[in-house]
Tab-separated table of C-alpha atoms and ligand atoms in Angstrom:
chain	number	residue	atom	x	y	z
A	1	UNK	CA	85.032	5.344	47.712
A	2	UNK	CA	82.459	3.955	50.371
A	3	UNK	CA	80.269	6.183	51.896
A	4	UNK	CA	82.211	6.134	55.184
A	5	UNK	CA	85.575	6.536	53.598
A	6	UNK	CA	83.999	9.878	51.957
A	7	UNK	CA	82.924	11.367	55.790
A	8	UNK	CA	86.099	10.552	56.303
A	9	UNK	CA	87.774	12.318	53.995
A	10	UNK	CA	85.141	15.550	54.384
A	11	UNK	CA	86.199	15.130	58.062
A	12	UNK	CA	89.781	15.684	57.230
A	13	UNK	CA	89.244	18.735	54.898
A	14	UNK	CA	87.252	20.625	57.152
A	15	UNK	CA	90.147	19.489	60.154
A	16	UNK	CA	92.789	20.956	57.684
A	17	UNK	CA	90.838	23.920	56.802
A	18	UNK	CA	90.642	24.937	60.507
A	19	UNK	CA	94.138	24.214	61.466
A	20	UNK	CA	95.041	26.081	58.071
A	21	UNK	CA	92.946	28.936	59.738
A	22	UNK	CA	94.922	28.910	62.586
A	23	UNK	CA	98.196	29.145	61.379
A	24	UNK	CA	97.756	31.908	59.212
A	25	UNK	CA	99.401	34.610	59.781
A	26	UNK	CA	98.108	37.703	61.082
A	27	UNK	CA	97.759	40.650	58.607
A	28	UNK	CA	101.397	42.219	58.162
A	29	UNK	CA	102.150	45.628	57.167
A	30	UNK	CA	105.370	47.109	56.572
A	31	UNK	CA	105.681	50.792	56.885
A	32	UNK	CA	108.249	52.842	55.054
A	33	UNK	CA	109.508	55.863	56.929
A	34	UNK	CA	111.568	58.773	55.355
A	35	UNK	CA	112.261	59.771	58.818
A	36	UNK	CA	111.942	58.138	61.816
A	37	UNK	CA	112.184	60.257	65.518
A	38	UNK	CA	112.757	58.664	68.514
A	39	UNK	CA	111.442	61.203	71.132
A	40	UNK	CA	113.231	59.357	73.840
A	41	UNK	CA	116.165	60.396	72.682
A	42	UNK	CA	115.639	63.042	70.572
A	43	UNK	CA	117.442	61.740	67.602
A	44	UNK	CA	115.689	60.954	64.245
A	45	UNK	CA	116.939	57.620	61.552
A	46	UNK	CA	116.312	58.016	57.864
A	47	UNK	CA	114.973	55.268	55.572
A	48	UNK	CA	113.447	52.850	58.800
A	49	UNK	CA	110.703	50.065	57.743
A	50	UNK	CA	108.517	49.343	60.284
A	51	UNK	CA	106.839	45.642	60.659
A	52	UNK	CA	103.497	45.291	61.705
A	53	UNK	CA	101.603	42.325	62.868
A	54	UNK	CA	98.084	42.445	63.571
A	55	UNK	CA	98.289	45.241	66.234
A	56	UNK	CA	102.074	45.310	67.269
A	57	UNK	CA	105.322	46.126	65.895
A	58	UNK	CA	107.745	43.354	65.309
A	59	UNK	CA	110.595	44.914	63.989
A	60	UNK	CA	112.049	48.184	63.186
A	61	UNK	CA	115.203	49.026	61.570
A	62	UNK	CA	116.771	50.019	57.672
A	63	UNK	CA	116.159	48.123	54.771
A	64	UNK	CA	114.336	45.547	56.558
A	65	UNK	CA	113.287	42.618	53.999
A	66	UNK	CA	109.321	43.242	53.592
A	67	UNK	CA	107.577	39.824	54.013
A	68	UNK	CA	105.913	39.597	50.994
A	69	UNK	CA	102.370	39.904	50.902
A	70	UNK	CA	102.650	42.928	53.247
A	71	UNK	CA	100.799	45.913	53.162
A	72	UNK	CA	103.322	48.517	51.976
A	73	UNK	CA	102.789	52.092	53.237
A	74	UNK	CA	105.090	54.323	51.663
A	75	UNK	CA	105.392	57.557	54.153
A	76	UNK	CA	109.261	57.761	52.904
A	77	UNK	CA	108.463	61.650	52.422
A	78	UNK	CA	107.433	62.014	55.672
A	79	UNK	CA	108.461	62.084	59.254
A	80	UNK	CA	107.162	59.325	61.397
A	81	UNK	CA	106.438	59.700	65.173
A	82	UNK	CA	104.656	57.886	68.459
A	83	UNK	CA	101.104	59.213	68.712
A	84	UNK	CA	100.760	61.995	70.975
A	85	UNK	CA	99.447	62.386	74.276
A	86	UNK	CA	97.189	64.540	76.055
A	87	UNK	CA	97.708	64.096	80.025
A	88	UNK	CA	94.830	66.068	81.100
A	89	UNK	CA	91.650	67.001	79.324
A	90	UNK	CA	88.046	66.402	79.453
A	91	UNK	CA	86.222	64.936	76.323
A	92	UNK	CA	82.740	64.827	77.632
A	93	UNK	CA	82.126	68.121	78.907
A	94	UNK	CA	82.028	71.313	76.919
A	95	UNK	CA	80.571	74.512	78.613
A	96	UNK	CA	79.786	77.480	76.483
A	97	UNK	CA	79.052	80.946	76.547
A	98	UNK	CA	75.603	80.627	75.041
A	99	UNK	CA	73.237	79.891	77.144
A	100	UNK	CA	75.271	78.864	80.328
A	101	UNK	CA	77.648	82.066	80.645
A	102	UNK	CA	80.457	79.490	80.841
A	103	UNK	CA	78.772	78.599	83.964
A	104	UNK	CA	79.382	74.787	83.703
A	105	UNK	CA	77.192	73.692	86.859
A	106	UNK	CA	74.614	74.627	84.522
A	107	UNK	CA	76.139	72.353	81.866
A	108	UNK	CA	75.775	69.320	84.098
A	109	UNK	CA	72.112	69.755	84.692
A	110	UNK	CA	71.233	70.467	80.803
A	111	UNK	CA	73.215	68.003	79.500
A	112	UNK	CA	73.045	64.608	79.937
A	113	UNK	CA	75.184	61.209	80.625
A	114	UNK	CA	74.504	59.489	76.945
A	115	UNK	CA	74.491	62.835	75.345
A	116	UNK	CA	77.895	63.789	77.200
A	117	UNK	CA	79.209	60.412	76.503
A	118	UNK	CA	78.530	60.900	72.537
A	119	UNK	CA	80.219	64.199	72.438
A	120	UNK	CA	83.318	62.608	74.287
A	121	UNK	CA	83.276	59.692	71.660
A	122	UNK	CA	83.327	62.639	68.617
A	123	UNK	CA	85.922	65.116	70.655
A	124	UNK	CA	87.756	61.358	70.870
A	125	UNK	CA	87.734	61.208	67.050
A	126	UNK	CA	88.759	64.764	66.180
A	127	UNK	CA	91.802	64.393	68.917
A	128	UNK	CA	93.200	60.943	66.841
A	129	UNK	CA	92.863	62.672	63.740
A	130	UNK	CA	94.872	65.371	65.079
A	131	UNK	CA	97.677	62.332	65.758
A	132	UNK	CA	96.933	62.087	70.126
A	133	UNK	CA	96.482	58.034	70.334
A	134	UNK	CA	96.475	58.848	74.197
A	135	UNK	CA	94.404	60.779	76.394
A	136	UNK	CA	93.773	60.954	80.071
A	137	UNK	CA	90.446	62.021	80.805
A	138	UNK	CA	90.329	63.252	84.553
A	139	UNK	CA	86.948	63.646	85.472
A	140	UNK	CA	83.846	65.980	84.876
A	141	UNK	CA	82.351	62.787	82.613
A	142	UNK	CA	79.039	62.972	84.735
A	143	UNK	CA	78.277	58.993	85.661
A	144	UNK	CA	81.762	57.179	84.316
A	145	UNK	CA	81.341	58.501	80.133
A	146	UNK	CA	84.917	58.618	80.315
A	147	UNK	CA	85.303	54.903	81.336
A	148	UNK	CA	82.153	53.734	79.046
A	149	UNK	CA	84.130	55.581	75.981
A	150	UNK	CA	87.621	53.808	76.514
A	151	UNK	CA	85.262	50.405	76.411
A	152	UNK	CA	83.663	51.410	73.042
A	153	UNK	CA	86.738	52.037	71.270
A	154	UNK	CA	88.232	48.736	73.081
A	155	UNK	CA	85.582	46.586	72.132
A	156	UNK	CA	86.200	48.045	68.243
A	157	UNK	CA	82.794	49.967	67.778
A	158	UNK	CA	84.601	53.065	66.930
A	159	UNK	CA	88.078	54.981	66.362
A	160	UNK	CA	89.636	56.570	69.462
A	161	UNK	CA	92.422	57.542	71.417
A	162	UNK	CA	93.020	55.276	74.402
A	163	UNK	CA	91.366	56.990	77.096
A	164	UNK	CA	92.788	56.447	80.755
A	165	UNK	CA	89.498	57.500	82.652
A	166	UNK	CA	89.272	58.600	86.538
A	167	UNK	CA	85.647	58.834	86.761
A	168	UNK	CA	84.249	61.073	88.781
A	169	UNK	CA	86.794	63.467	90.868
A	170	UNK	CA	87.090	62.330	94.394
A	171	UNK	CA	86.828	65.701	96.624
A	172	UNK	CA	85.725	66.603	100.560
A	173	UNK	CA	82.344	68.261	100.369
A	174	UNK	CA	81.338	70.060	97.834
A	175	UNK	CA	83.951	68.614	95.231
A	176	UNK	CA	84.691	71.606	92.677
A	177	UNK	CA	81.146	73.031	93.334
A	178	UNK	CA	79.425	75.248	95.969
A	179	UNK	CA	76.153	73.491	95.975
A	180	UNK	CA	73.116	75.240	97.763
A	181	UNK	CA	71.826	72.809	100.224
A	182	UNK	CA	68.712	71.829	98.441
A	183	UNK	CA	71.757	70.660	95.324
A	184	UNK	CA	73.705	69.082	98.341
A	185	UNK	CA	71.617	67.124	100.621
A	186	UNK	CA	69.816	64.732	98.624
A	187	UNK	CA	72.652	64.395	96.269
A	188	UNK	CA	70.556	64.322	93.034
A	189	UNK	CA	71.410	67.577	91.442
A	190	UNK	CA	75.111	68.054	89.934
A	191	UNK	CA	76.428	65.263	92.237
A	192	UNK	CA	77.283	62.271	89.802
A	193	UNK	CA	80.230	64.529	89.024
A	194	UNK	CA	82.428	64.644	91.905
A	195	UNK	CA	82.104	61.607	94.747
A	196	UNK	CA	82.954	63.455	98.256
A	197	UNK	CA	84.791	61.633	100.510
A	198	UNK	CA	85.732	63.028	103.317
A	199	UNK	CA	87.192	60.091	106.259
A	200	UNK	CA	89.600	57.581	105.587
A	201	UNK	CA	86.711	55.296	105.093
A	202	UNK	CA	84.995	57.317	102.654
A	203	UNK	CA	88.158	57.504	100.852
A	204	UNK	CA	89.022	54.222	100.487
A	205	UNK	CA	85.264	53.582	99.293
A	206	UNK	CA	85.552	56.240	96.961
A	207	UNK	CA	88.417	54.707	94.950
A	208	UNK	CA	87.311	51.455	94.988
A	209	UNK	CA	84.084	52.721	93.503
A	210	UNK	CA	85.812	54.430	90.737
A	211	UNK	CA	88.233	51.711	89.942
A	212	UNK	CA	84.504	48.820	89.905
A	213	UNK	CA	83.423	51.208	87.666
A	214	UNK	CA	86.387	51.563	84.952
A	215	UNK	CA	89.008	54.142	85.964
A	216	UNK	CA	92.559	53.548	85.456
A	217	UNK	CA	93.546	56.503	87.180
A	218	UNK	CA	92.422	58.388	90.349
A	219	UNK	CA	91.875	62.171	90.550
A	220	UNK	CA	91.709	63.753	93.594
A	221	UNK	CA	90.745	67.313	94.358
A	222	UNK	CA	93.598	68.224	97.121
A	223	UNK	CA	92.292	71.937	97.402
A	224	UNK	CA	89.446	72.961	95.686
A	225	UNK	CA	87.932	73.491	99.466
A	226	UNK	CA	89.479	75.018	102.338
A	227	UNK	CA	89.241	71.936	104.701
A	228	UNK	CA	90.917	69.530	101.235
A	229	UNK	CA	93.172	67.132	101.849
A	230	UNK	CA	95.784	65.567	104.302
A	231	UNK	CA	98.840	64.412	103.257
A	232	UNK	CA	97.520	60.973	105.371
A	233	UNK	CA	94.328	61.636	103.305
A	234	UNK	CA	96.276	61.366	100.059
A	235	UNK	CA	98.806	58.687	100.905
A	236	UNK	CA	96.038	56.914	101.838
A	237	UNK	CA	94.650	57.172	98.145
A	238	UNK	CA	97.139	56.626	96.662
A	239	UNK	CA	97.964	53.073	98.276
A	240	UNK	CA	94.070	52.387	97.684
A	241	UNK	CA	94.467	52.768	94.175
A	242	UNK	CA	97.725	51.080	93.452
A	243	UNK	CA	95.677	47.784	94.768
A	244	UNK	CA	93.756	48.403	91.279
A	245	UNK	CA	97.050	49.068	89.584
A	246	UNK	CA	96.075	52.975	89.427
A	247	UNK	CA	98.158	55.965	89.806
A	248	UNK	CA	96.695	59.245	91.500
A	249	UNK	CA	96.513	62.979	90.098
A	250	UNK	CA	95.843	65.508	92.176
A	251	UNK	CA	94.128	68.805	91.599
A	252	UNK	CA	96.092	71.711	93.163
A	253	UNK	CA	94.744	75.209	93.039
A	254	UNK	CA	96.969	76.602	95.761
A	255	UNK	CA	100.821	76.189	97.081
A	256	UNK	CA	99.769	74.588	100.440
A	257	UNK	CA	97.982	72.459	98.669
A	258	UNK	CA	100.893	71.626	96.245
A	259	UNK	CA	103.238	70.956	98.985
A	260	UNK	CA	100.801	67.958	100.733
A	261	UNK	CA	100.704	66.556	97.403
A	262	UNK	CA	104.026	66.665	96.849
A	263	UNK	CA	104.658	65.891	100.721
A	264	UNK	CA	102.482	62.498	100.150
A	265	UNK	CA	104.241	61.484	96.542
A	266	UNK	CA	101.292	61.702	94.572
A	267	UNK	CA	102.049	60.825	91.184
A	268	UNK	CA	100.786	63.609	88.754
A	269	UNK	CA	99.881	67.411	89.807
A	270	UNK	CA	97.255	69.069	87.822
A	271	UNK	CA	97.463	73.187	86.837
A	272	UNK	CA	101.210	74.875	87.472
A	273	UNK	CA	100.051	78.198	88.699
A	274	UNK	CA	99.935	77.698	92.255
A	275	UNK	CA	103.422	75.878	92.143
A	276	UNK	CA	106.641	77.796	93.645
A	277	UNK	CA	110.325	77.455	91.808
A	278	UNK	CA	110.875	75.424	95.162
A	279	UNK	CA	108.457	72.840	95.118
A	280	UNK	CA	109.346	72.733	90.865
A	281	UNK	CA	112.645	71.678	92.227
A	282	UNK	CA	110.849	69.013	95.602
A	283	UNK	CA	109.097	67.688	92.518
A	284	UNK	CA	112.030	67.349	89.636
A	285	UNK	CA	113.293	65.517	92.664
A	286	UNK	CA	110.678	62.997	93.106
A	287	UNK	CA	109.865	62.423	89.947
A	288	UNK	CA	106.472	63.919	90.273
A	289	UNK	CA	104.544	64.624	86.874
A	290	UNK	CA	103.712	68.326	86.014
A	291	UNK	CA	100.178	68.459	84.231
A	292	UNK	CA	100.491	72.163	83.963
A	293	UNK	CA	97.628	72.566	81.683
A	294	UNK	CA	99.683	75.637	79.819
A	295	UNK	CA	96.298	77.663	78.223
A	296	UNK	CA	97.770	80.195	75.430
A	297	UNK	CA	96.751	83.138	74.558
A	298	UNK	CA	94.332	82.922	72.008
A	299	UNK	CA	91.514	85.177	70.198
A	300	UNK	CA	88.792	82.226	71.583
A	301	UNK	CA	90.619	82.365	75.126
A	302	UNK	CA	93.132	83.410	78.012
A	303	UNK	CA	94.625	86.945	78.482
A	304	UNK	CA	97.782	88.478	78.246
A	305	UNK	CA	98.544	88.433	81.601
A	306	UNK	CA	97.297	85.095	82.287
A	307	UNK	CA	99.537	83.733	79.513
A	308	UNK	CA	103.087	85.677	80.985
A	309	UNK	CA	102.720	83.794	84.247
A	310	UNK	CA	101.897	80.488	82.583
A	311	UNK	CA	104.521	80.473	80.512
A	312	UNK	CA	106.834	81.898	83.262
A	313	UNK	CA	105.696	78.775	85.059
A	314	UNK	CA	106.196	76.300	82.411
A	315	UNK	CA	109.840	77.892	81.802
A	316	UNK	CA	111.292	77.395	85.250
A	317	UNK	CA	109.374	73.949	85.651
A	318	UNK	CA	111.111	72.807	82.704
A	319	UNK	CA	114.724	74.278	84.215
A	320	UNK	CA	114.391	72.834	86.894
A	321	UNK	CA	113.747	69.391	85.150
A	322	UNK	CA	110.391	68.508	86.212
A	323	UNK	CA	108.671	66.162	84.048
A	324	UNK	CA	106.491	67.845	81.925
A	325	UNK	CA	103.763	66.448	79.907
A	326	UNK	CA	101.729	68.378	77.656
A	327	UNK	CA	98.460	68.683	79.098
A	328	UNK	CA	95.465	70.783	78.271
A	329	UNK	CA	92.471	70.842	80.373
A	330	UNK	CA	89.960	71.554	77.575
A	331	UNK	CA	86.208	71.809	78.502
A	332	UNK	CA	84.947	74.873	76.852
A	333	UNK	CA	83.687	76.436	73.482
A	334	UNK	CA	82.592	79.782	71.974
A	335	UNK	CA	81.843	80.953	68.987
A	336	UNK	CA	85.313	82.606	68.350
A	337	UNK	CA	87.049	79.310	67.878
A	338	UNK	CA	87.425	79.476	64.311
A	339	UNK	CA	90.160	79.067	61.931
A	340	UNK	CA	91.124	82.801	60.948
A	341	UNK	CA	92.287	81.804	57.728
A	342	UNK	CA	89.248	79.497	55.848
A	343	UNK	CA	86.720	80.824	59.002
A	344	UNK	CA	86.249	76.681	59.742
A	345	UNK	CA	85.561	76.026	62.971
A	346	UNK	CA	87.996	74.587	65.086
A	347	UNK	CA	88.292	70.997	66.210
A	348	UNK	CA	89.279	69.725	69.628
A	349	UNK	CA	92.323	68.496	68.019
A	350	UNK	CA	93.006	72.067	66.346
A	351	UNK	CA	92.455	73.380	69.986
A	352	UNK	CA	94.537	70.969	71.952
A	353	UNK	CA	97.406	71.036	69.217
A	354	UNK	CA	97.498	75.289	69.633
A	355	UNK	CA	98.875	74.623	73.366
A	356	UNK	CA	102.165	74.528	71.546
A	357	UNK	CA	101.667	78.259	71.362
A	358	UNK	CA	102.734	78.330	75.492
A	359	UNK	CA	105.702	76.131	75.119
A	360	UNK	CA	107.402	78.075	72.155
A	361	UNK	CA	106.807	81.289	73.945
A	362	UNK	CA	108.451	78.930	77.083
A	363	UNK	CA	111.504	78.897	74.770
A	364	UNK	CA	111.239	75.008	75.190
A	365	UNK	CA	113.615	73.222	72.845
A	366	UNK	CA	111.281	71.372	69.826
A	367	UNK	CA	113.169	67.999	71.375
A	368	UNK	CA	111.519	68.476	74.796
A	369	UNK	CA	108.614	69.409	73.534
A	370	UNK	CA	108.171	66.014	71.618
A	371	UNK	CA	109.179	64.104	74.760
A	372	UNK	CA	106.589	65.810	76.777
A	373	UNK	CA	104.003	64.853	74.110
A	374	UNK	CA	105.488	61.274	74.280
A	375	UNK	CA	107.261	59.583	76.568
A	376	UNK	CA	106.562	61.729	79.681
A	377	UNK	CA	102.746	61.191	78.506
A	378	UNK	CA	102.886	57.519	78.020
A	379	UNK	CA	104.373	57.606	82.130
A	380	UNK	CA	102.160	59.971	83.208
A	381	UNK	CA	99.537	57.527	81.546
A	382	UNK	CA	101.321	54.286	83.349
A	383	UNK	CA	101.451	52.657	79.876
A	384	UNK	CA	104.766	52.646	79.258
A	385	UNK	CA	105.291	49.412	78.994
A	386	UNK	CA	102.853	48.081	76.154
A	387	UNK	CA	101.809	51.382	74.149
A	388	UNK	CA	103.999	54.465	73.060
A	389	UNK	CA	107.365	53.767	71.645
A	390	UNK	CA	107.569	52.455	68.526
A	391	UNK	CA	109.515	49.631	69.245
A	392	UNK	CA	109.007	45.673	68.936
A	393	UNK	CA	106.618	44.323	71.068
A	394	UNK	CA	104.677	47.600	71.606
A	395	UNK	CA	100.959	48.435	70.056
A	396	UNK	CA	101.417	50.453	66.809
A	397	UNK	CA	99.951	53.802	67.463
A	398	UNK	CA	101.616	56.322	65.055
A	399	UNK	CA	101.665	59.287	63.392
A	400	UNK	CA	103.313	61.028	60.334
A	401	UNK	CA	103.634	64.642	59.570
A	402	UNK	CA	105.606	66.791	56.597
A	403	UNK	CA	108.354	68.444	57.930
A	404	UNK	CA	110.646	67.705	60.608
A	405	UNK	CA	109.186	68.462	64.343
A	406	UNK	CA	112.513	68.194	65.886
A	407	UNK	CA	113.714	70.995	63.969
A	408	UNK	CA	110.027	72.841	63.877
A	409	UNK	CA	107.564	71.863	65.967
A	410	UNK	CA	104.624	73.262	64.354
A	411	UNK	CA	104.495	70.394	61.877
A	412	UNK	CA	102.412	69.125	64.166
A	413	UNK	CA	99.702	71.056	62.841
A	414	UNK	CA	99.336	68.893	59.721
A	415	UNK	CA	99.210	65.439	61.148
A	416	UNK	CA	98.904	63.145	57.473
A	417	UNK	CA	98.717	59.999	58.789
A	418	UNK	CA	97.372	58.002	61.769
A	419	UNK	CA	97.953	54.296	62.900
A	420	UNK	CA	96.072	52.926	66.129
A	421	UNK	CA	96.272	49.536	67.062
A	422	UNK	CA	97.872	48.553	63.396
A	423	UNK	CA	95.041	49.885	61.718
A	424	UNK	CA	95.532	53.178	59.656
A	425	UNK	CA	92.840	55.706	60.690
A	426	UNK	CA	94.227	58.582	58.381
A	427	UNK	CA	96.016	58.862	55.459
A	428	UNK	CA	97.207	61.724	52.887
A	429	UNK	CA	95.676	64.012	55.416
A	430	UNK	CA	92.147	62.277	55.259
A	431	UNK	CA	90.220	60.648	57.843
A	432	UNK	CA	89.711	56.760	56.709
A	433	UNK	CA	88.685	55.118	59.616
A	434	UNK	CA	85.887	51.993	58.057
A	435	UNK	CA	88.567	49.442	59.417
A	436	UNK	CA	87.449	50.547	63.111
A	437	UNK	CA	83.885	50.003	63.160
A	438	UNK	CA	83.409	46.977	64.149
A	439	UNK	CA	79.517	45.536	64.357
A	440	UNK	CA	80.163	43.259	67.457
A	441	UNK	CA	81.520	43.086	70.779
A	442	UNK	CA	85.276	41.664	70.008
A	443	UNK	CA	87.393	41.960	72.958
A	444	UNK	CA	85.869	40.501	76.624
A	445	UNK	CA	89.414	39.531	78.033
A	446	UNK	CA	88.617	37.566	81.068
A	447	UNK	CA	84.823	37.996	80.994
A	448	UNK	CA	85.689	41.301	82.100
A	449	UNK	CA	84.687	44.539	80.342
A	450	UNK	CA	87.829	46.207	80.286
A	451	UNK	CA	91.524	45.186	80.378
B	1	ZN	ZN1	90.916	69.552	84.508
């Protein structure tokens, strides 16, 4: 062989090995399931496989041929579900009895953005280990944490849920606070955590601000001042942000408040105790989401009282249909949050997953309870359509427990095993999550920084 016929033929190897490259086929894993729920419809299949492709599922059904060099994962004694959602928390704030009082404007003055942001990241990872692959995170994130953490885990640096971030909460003056006017008037004290907006003009600027800046969902503060919002104020917002494809909570703290939300169809309402058995119904009419943030009753938090008229609440919003998704609101910690049993402390997954304790005392059927956690999440979310069901063509994001949820609903406690995006995060009830820390920057769709 000349020397020219031999670059040749190096020429064609290496053009071989890269269109061998190409057509491989991404990394398949089939997933045996003992039991497989389908929260949609309440109804659970025995003996599904479930085939995985790189991140999505391409097929589900029985005694599916497994391609073979799959990755088996034999869950056949378990029950297999979506991952759950959480439709309102708050993973980068936590205010504390020691040394704030619970007094959280002092929290966002001693603690700041990166540190917030790295707590959020770690309350991200205890929540997916407690099997939520979803979480909206509605503000309090001081400048956008929320919106940087969603483009850490996208970008494959580290494990998460996927967070749907609002940034900042857009109020009229004075947000959630009651600044003094040496806080208010130069704007540098406490302000990076609510934007106030208080014309039309404002408004508008104030959502396209928070949309620039990463949020894929807007949170207004209807009430939390007397002078709050119109219900031309809120429309307003809410057609500004469905320009940037975003849907709009609103904050309600008080039934006048409630009914301009609802008035305006506003897609989510945030905290159920201001809401009438009327405006349950106005809503389970429009189809607006309940966020009810249902606390329970707990030795770490709430009080009796408290609890009755929550879960009164919750009960007749879920008889008169509303859609309910189960939603938390958790930004605190003391020192009683401990498991009473080993004396552990608790994790924000623990915490989030004890909410149950207000729908069971709701009498809520384990069925609704699961489609709450689900499907009414992934809407509330907006991300129906790609992430959620476990059906062909969607992300795999799921979760195995022992036991049967549908049947008892605390099995939801002992979350075994965790799949996000096709990679397994936990198995046999341990965190093993080396798959998701990725050293570089893999996903820049459309030079952008997020999707
Ligand atoms: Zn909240």
């Amino acid at each position: 062989m000349n020397k020219r016929a031999g670059m040749l033929c190096l020429l064609l190897v290496v053009l071989l090995a890269v269109v061998a490259a190409q057509a491989q086929p991404a990394h398949v894993t089939a997933i045996k399931a003992g039991r497989l729920i389908d929260p949609e419809t309440g109804t659970a299949a025995t003996n599904q496989v479930i085939l995985i492709e790189g991140e999505k599922i391409t097929a589900v059904g029985p005694n599916l041929a497994i391609p073979a060099g799959a990755v088996v994962i034999d869950l056949s004694k378990l029950t297999v579900l979506p991952g759950l959602v959480d439709a309102h928390t708050h993973m980068a704030i936590t205010y504390k009895e020691k040394p704030e009082s619970n007094y959280y404007y002092l929290t966002y003055i001693m603690d700041s953005t990166p540190l917030r942001a790295i707590q959020a990241a770690s309350n991200g990872i205890q929540l997916l280990n407690s099997g939520f692959t979803v979480v909206r995170d509605v503000g309090n994130n001081a400048l956008y944490a929320d919106a940087a953490l969603r483009q850490a885990i996208e970008q494959g640096w580290l494990p998460g849920p996927t967070v749907i971030p609002s940034g900042p909460m857009i109020g009229s003056t004075g947000g959630q606070f009651w600044p003094t006017p040496e806080m208010y008037k130069y704007h540098n004290i406490m302000f990076p955590e609510y934007i106030d907006a208080n014309s039309p003009d404002e408004i508008v600027r104030a959502v396209r601000e928070n949309m620039l800046f990463g949020a894929r969902t807007i949170k207004l503060c209807i009430d939390c001042k007397p002078w709050g919002y119109s219900v031309e104020d809120i429309k307003l917002a809410i057609s500004e942000a469905a320009k940037g494809g975003c849907k709009v909570e609103g904050h309600v703290q008080t039934t006048d408040g409630a009914q301009r939300a609802i008035d305006a169809g506003i897609h989510m309402i945030a905290h159920g105790n201001a809401l009438t058995p009327e405006q349950h119904q106005q809503m389970a009419a429009k189809g607006i989401f309940l966020n009810g943030t249902d606390t329970p009753f707990m030795p770490y938090r709430g009080s009796e009282q408290a609890f009755k008229r929550t879960v009164a609440n919750l009960r007749d919003a879920w008889e008169k249909k509303v859609p309910l998704t189960f939603s938390t609101d958790l930004d605190y910690w003391n020192e009683r949050m401990k498991n009473e049993k080993t004396g552990e402390w608790l994790t924000r997954g623990d915490m989030t997953i004890a909410f149950l304790e207000t729908w069971k005392a709701a009498g809520i059927p384990p069925a609704d309870i699961l489609r709450s956690m689900t499907i009414n999440g992934y809407k509330a979310a907006d991300i129906i359509k790609e992430r959620g069901p476990i059906k062909p063509g969607f992300y795999a994001d799921l979760i195995a427990v022992a036991g049967n949820p549908l049947t008892n609903i605390d099995a939801l406690h002992n979350v075994q095993f965790v799949m996000k995006n096709g990679m397994v995060f936990k198995k046999d009830g341990v965190m093993t999550p080396e798959k998701f820390f990725h050293p570089g920057p893999v996903r820049m769709p459309n030079g952008r920084w997020t999707r």
